[in-house]
Tab-separated table of C-alpha atoms in Angstrom:
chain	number	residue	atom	x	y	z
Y	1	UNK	CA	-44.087	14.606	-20.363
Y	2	UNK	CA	-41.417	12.928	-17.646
Y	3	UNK	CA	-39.225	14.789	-15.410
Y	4	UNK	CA	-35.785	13.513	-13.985
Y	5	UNK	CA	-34.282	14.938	-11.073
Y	6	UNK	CA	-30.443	14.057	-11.517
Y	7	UNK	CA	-29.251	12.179	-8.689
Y	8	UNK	CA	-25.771	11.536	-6.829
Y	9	UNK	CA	-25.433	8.057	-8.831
Y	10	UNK	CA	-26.144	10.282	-12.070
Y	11	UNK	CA	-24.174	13.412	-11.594
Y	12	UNK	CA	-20.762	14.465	-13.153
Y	13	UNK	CA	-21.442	13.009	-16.969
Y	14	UNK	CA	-22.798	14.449	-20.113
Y	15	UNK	CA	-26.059	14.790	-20.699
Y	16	UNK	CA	-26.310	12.820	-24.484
Y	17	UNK	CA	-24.543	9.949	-22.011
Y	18	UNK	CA	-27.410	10.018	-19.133
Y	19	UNK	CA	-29.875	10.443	-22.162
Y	20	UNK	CA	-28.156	7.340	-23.793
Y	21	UNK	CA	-28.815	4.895	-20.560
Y	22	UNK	CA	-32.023	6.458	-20.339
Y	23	UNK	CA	-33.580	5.824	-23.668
Y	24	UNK	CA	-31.577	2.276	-24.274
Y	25	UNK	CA	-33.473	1.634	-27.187
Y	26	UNK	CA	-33.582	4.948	-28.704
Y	27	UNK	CA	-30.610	5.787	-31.708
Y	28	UNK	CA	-28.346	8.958	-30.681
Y	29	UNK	CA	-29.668	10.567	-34.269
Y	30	UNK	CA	-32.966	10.561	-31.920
Y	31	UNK	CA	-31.672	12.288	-29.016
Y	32	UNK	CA	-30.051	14.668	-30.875
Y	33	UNK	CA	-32.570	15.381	-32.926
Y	34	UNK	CA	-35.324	15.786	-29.778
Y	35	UNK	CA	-32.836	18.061	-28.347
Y	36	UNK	CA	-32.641	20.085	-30.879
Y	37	UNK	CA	-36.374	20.066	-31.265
Y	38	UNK	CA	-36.777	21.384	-27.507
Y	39	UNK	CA	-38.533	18.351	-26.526
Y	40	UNK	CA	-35.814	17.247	-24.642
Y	41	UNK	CA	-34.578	20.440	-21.874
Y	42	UNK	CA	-32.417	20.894	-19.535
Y	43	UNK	CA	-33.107	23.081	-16.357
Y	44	UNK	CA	-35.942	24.471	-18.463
Y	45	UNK	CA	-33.846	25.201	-21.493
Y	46	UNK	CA	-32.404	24.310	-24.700
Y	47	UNK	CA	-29.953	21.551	-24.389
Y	48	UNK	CA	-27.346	19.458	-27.306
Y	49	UNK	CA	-26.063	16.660	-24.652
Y	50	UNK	CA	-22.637	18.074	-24.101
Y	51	UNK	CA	-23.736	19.867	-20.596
Y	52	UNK	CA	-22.083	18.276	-17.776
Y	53	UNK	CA	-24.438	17.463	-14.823
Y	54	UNK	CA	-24.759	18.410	-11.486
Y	55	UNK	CA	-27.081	16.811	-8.890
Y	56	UNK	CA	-30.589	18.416	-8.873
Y	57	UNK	CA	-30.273	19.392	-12.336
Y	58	UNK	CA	-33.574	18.812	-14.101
Y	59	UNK	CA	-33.889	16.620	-17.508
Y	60	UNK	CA	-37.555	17.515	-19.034
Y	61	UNK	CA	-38.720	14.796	-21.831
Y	62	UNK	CA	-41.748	16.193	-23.499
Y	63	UNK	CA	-42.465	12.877	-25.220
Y	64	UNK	CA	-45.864	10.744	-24.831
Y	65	UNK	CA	-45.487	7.667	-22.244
Y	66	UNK	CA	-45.787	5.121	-24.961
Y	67	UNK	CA	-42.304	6.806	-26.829
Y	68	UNK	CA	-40.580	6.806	-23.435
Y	69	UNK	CA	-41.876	3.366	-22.961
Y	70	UNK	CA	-40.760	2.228	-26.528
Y	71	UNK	CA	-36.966	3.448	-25.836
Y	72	UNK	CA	-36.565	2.493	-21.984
Y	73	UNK	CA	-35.587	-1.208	-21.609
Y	74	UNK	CA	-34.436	-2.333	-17.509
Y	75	UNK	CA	-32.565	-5.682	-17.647
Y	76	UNK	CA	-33.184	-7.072	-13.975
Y	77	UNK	CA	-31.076	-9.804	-13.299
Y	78	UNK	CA	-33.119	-13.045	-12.513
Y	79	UNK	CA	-30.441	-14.859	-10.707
Y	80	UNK	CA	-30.192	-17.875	-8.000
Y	81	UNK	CA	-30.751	-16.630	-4.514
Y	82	UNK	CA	-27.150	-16.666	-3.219
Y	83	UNK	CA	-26.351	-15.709	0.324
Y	84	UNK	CA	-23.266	-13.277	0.115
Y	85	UNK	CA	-20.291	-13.501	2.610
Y	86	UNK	CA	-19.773	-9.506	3.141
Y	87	UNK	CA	-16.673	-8.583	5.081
Y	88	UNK	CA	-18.063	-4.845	4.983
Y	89	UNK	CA	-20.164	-2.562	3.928
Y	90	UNK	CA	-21.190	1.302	3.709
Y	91	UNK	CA	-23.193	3.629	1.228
Y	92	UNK	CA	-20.907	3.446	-1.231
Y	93	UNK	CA	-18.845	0.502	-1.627
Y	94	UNK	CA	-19.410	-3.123	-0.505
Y	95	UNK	CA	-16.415	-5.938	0.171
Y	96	UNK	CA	-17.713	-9.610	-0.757
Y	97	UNK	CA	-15.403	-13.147	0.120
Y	98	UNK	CA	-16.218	-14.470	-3.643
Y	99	UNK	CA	-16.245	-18.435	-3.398
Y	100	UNK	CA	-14.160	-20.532	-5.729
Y	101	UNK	CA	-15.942	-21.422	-8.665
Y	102	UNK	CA	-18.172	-17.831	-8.362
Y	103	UNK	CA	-17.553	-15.689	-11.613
Y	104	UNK	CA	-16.661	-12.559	-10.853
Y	105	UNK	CA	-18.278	-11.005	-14.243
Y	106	UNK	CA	-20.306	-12.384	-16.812
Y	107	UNK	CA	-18.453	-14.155	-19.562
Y	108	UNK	CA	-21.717	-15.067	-21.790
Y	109	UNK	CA	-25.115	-13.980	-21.314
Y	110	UNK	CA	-26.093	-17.058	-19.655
Y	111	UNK	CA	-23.683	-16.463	-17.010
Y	112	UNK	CA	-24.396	-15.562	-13.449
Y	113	UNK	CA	-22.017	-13.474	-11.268
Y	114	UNK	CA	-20.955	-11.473	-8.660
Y	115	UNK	CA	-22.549	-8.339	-10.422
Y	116	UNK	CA	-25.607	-9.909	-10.682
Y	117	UNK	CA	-26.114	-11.280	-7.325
Y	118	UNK	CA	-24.733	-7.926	-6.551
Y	119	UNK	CA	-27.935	-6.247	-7.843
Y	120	UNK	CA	-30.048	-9.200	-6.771
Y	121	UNK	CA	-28.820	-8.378	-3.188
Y	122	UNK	CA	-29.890	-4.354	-3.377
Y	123	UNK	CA	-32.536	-4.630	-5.028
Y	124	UNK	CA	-33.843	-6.936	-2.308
Y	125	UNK	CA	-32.774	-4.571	0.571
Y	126	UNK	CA	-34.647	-1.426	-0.985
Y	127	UNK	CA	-31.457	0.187	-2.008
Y	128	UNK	CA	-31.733	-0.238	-5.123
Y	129	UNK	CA	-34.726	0.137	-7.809
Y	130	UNK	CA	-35.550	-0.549	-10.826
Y	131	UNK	CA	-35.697	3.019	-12.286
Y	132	UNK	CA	-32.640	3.813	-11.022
Y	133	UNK	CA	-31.040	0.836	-12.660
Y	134	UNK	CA	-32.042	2.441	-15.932
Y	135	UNK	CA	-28.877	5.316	-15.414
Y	136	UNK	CA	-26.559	3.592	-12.560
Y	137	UNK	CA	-26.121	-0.440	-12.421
Y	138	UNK	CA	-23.633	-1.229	-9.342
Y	139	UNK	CA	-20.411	-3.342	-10.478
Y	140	UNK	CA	-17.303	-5.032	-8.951
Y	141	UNK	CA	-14.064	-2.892	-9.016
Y	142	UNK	CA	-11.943	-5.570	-9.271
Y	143	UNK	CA	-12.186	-9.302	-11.053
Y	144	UNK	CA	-10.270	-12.965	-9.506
Y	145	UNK	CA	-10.318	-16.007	-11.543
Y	146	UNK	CA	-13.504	-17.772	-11.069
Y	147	UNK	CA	-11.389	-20.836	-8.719
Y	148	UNK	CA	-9.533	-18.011	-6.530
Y	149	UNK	CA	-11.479	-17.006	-3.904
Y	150	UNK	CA	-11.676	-13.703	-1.406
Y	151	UNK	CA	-11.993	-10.263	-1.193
Y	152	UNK	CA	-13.836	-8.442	-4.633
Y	153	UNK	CA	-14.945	-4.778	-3.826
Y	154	UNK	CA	-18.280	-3.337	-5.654
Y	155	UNK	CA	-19.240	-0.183	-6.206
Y	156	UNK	CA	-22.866	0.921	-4.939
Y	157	UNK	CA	-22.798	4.430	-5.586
Y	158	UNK	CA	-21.412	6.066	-9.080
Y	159	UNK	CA	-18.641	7.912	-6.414
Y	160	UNK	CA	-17.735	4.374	-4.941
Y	161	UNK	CA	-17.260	2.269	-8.354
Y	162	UNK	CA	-15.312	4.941	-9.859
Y	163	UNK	CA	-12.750	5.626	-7.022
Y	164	UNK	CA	-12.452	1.796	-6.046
Y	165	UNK	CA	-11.915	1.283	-9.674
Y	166	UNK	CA	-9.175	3.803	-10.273
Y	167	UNK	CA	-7.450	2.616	-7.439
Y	168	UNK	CA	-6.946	-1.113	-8.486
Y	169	UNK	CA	-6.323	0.034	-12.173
Y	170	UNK	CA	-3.007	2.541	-10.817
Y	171	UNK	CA	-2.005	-0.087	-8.388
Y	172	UNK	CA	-2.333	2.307	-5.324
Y	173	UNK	CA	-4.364	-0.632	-2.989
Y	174	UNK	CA	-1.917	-3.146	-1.641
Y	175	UNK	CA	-3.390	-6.695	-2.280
Y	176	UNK	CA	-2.026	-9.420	-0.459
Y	177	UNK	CA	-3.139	-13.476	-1.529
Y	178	UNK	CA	-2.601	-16.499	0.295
Y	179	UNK	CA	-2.000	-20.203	-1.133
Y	180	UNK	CA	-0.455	-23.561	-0.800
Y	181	UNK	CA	2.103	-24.611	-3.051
Y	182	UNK	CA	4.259	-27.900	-3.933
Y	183	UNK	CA	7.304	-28.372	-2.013
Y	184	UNK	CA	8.989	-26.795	0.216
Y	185	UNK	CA	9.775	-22.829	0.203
Y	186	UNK	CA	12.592	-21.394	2.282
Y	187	UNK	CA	12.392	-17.498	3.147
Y	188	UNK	CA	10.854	-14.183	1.784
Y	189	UNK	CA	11.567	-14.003	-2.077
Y	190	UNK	CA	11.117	-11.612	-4.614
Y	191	UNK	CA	11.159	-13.405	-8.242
Y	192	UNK	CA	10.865	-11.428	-11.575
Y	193	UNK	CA	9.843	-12.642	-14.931
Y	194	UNK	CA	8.126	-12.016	-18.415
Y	195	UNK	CA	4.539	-13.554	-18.713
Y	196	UNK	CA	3.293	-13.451	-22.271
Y	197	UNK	CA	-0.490	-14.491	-22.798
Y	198	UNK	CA	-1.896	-16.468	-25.453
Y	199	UNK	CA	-5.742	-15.166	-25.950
Y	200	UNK	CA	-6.832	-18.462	-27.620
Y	201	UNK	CA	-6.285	-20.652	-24.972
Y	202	UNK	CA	-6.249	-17.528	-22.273
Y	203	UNK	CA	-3.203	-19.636	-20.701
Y	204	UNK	CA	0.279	-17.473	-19.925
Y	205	UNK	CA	3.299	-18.580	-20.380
Y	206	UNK	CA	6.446	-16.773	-17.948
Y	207	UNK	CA	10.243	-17.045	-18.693
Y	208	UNK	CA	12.865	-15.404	-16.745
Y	209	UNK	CA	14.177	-13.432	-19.976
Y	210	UNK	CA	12.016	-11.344	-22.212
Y	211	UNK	CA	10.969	-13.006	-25.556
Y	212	UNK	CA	8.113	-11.963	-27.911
Y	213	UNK	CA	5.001	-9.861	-26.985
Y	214	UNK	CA	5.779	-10.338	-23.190
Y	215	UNK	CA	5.740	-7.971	-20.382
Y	216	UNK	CA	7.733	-7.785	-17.198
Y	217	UNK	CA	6.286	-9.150	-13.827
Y	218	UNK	CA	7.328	-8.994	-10.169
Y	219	UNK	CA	5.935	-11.510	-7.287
Y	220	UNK	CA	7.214	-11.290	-3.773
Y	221	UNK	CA	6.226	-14.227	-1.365
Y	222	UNK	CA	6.667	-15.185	2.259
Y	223	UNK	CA	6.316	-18.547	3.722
Y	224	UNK	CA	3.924	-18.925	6.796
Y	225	UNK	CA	3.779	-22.386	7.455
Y	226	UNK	CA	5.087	-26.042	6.367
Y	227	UNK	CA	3.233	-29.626	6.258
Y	228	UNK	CA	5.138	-32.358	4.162
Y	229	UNK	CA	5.532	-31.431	0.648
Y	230	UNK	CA	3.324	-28.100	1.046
Y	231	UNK	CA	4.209	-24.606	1.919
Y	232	UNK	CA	1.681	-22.252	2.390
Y	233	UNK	CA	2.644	-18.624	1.300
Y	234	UNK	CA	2.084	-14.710	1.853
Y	235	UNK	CA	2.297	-13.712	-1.858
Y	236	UNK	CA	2.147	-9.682	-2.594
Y	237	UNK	CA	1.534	-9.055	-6.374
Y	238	UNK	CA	4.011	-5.865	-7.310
Y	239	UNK	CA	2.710	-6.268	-11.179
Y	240	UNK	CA	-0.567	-7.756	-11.388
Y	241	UNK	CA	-1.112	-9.605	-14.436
Y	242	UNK	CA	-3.265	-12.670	-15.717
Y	243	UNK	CA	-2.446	-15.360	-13.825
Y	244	UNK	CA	0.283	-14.511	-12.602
Y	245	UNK	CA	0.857	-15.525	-8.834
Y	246	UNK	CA	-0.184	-18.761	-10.416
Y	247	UNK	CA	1.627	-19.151	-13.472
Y	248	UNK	CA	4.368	-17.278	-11.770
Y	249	UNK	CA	4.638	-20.148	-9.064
Y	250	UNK	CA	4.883	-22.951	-11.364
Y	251	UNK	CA	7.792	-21.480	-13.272
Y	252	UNK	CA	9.808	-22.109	-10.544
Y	253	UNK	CA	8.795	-25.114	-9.710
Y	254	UNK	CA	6.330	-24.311	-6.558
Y	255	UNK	CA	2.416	-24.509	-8.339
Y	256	UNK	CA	-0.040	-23.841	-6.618
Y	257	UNK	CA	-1.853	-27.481	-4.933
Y	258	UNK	CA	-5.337	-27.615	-7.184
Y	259	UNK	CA	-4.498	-25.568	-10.151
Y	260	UNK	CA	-5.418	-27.290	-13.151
Y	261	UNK	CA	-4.163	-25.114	-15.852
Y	262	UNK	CA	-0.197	-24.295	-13.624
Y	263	UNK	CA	-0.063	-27.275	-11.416
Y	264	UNK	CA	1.026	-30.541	-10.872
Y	265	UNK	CA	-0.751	-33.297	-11.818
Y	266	UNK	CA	0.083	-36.138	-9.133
Y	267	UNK	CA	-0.042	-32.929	-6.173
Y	268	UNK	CA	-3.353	-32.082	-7.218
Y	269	UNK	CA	-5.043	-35.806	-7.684
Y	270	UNK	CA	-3.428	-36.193	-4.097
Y	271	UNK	CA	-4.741	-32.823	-2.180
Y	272	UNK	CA	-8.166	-33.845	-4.223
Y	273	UNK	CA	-8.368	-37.456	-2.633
Y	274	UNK	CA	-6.937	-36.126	1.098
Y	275	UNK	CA	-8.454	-32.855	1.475
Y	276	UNK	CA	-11.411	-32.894	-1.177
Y	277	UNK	CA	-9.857	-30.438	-3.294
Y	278	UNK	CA	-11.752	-28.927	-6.196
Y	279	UNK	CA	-9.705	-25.556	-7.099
Y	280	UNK	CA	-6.331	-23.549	-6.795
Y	281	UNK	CA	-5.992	-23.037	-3.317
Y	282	UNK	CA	-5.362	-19.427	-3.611
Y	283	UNK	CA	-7.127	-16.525	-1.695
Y	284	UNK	CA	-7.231	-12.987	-2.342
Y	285	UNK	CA	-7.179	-12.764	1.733
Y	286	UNK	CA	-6.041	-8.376	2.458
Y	287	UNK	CA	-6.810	-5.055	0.686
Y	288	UNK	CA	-5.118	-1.963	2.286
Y	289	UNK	CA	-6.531	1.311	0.772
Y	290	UNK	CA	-4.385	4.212	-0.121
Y	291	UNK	CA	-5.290	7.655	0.521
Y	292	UNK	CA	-8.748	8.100	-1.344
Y	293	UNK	CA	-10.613	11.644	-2.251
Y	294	UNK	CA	-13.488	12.899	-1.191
Y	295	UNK	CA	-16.419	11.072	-0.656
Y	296	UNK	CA	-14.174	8.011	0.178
Y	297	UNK	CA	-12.233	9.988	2.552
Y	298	UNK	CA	-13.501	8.265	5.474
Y	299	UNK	CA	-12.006	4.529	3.856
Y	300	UNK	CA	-8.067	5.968	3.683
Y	301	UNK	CA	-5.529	3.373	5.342
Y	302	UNK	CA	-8.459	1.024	5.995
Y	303	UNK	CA	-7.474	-2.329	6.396
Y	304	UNK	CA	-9.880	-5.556	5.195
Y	305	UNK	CA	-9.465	-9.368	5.482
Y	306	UNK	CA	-11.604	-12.231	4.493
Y	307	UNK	CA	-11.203	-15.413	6.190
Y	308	UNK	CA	-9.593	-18.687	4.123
Y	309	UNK	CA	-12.034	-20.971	3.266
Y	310	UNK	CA	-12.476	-24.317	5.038
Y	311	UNK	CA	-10.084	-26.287	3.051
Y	312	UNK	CA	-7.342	-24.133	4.178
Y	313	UNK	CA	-8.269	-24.978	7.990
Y	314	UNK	CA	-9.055	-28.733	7.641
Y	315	UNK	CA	-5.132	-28.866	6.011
Y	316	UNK	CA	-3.629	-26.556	8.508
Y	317	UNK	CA	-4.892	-28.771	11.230
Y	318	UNK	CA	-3.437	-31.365	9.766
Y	319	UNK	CA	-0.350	-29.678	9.720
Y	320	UNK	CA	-0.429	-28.846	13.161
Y	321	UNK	CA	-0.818	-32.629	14.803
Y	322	UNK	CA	1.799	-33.355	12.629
């Protein structure tokens, strides 16, 4: 027999769910059935998995080891040791300055990403275990393209990756990107369009009237500072759709320098050979939170922003001496 305490991370789901990360391996006919049976209570009694838990609440499994064994299966990531740039950090949520060329999420199995080196990095602090990985695995809250870079918030405790995520999915956090575009941009704009995305080729295409399958999209963009042919912009995202500051850009005529999907071929061979160039220079750079419930209270109005990456300074120097 094996007793589990619900925790914080595990509280406020069904039981037959908890049961279900518990036992991986096991079929929900099982479950059901050992539920049924009495072999699995809860709080001492008879249980069928639609109870709704509450922290402290005690799950009984009156199973031998080697059954418990059989079903439980804890995937550790075995990941590259990669030091994380952390902008900040509490109990509940943590704000990483991804890299260009870092994944976000896993898009095979053989990937690596931010999740995993997200676990990597708890699980080598102590704050994170093994057995509790079996019923809570910290995530990211929000994804960027694996060439844009900055701010990606994770969720460390069930509380923190649910609110963070609900957040970015309504559109109630302001995010605010940086980049460096071809030619020359004059004033604050905002532009409007209809981006339509092809899934084969996961490429987007944006016109200025609506056509077939589209949806509508809204950009707004400052310019902070000028050197030759390149503007670099404030861009806000109103809509926020695949690709879009990028594809966005190019349809009128202003791609982003080092996009090879939106840009410009001769721009980006050029920033490439001057500046060693390898990726869109755009940066998720500011996240202002909204007013967030309890236990994220303490985050409302909070402001957070990642520095650009060196690229960004070694051409804004440059612009400078100009």
């Amino acid at each position: 027999m094996q007793s589990v305490i619900v925790s914080t991370n595990e509280a406020g789901q069904r039981l037959d769910k908890l049961l279900s990360k518990y036992l991986n391996l096991a079929g929900k006919s099982f479950l059901y059935k050992m539920m049924r049976k009495k072999n699995i209570t809860l709080n001492g009694k008879k249980c069928d998995g639609s109870e709704k838990l509450s922290q402290g609440d005690e799950i009984k499994l009156f199973l031998s080891d080697e059954t418990i064994e059989k079903f439980s299966q804890v995937k550790v990531p075995k990941v590259s040791k990669v030091k994380l740039n952390i902008i900040y950090e509490d109990q509940n949520i943590i704000l990483i300055n991804k890299p260009a060329g870092m994944l976000s999420q896993k898009a095979k199995d053989s990937d690596e990403s931010l999740v995993e080196y997200l676990i990597d990095y708890l699980l080598s602090k102590g704050e994170l275990t093994t057995e509790q990985l079996k019923s809570f695995r910290p995530s990211v809250c929000n994804r960027l393209d694996r060439n844009t870079s900055g701010l990606v918030v994770g969720g460390k405790s069930l509380a923190g990756l649910q609110i963070m995520s609900e957040v970015f999915k309504d559109r109630s956090i302001h995010k605010y990107y940086q980049c460096v575009v071809k030619g020359h941009v004059a004033g604050r704009q905002m532009i409007t369009g209809f981006l339509s995305k092809d899934e084969k080729t996961n490429q987007v295409t944006v016109r200025t009237s609506e056509f077939k399958d589209s949806v509508p999209i809204s950009t707004e963009y400052v310019p902070i500072d000028y050197y030759g042919d390149f503007t670099l912009l404030r861009v806000t995202l109103i809509t926020g759709r695949t690709h879009q500051i990028r594809a966005h850009l190019a349809s009128i005529g202003h791609p982003i320098v080092g996009d090879y999907k939106y840009g410009d071929k001769r721009v980006n061979e050029e920033a490439k050979r001057l500046y060693k160039v390898q990726s869109q220079l755009l940066h998720s750079y500011q996240l202002v939170l909204p007013q967030l419930p309890e236990p994220l209270s303490y985050l409302s109005g909070k402001e957070f922003t990642a520095p650009l990456p060196p690229v960004y300074s070694a051409i804004c120097r440059e612009w400078r001496q100009e």
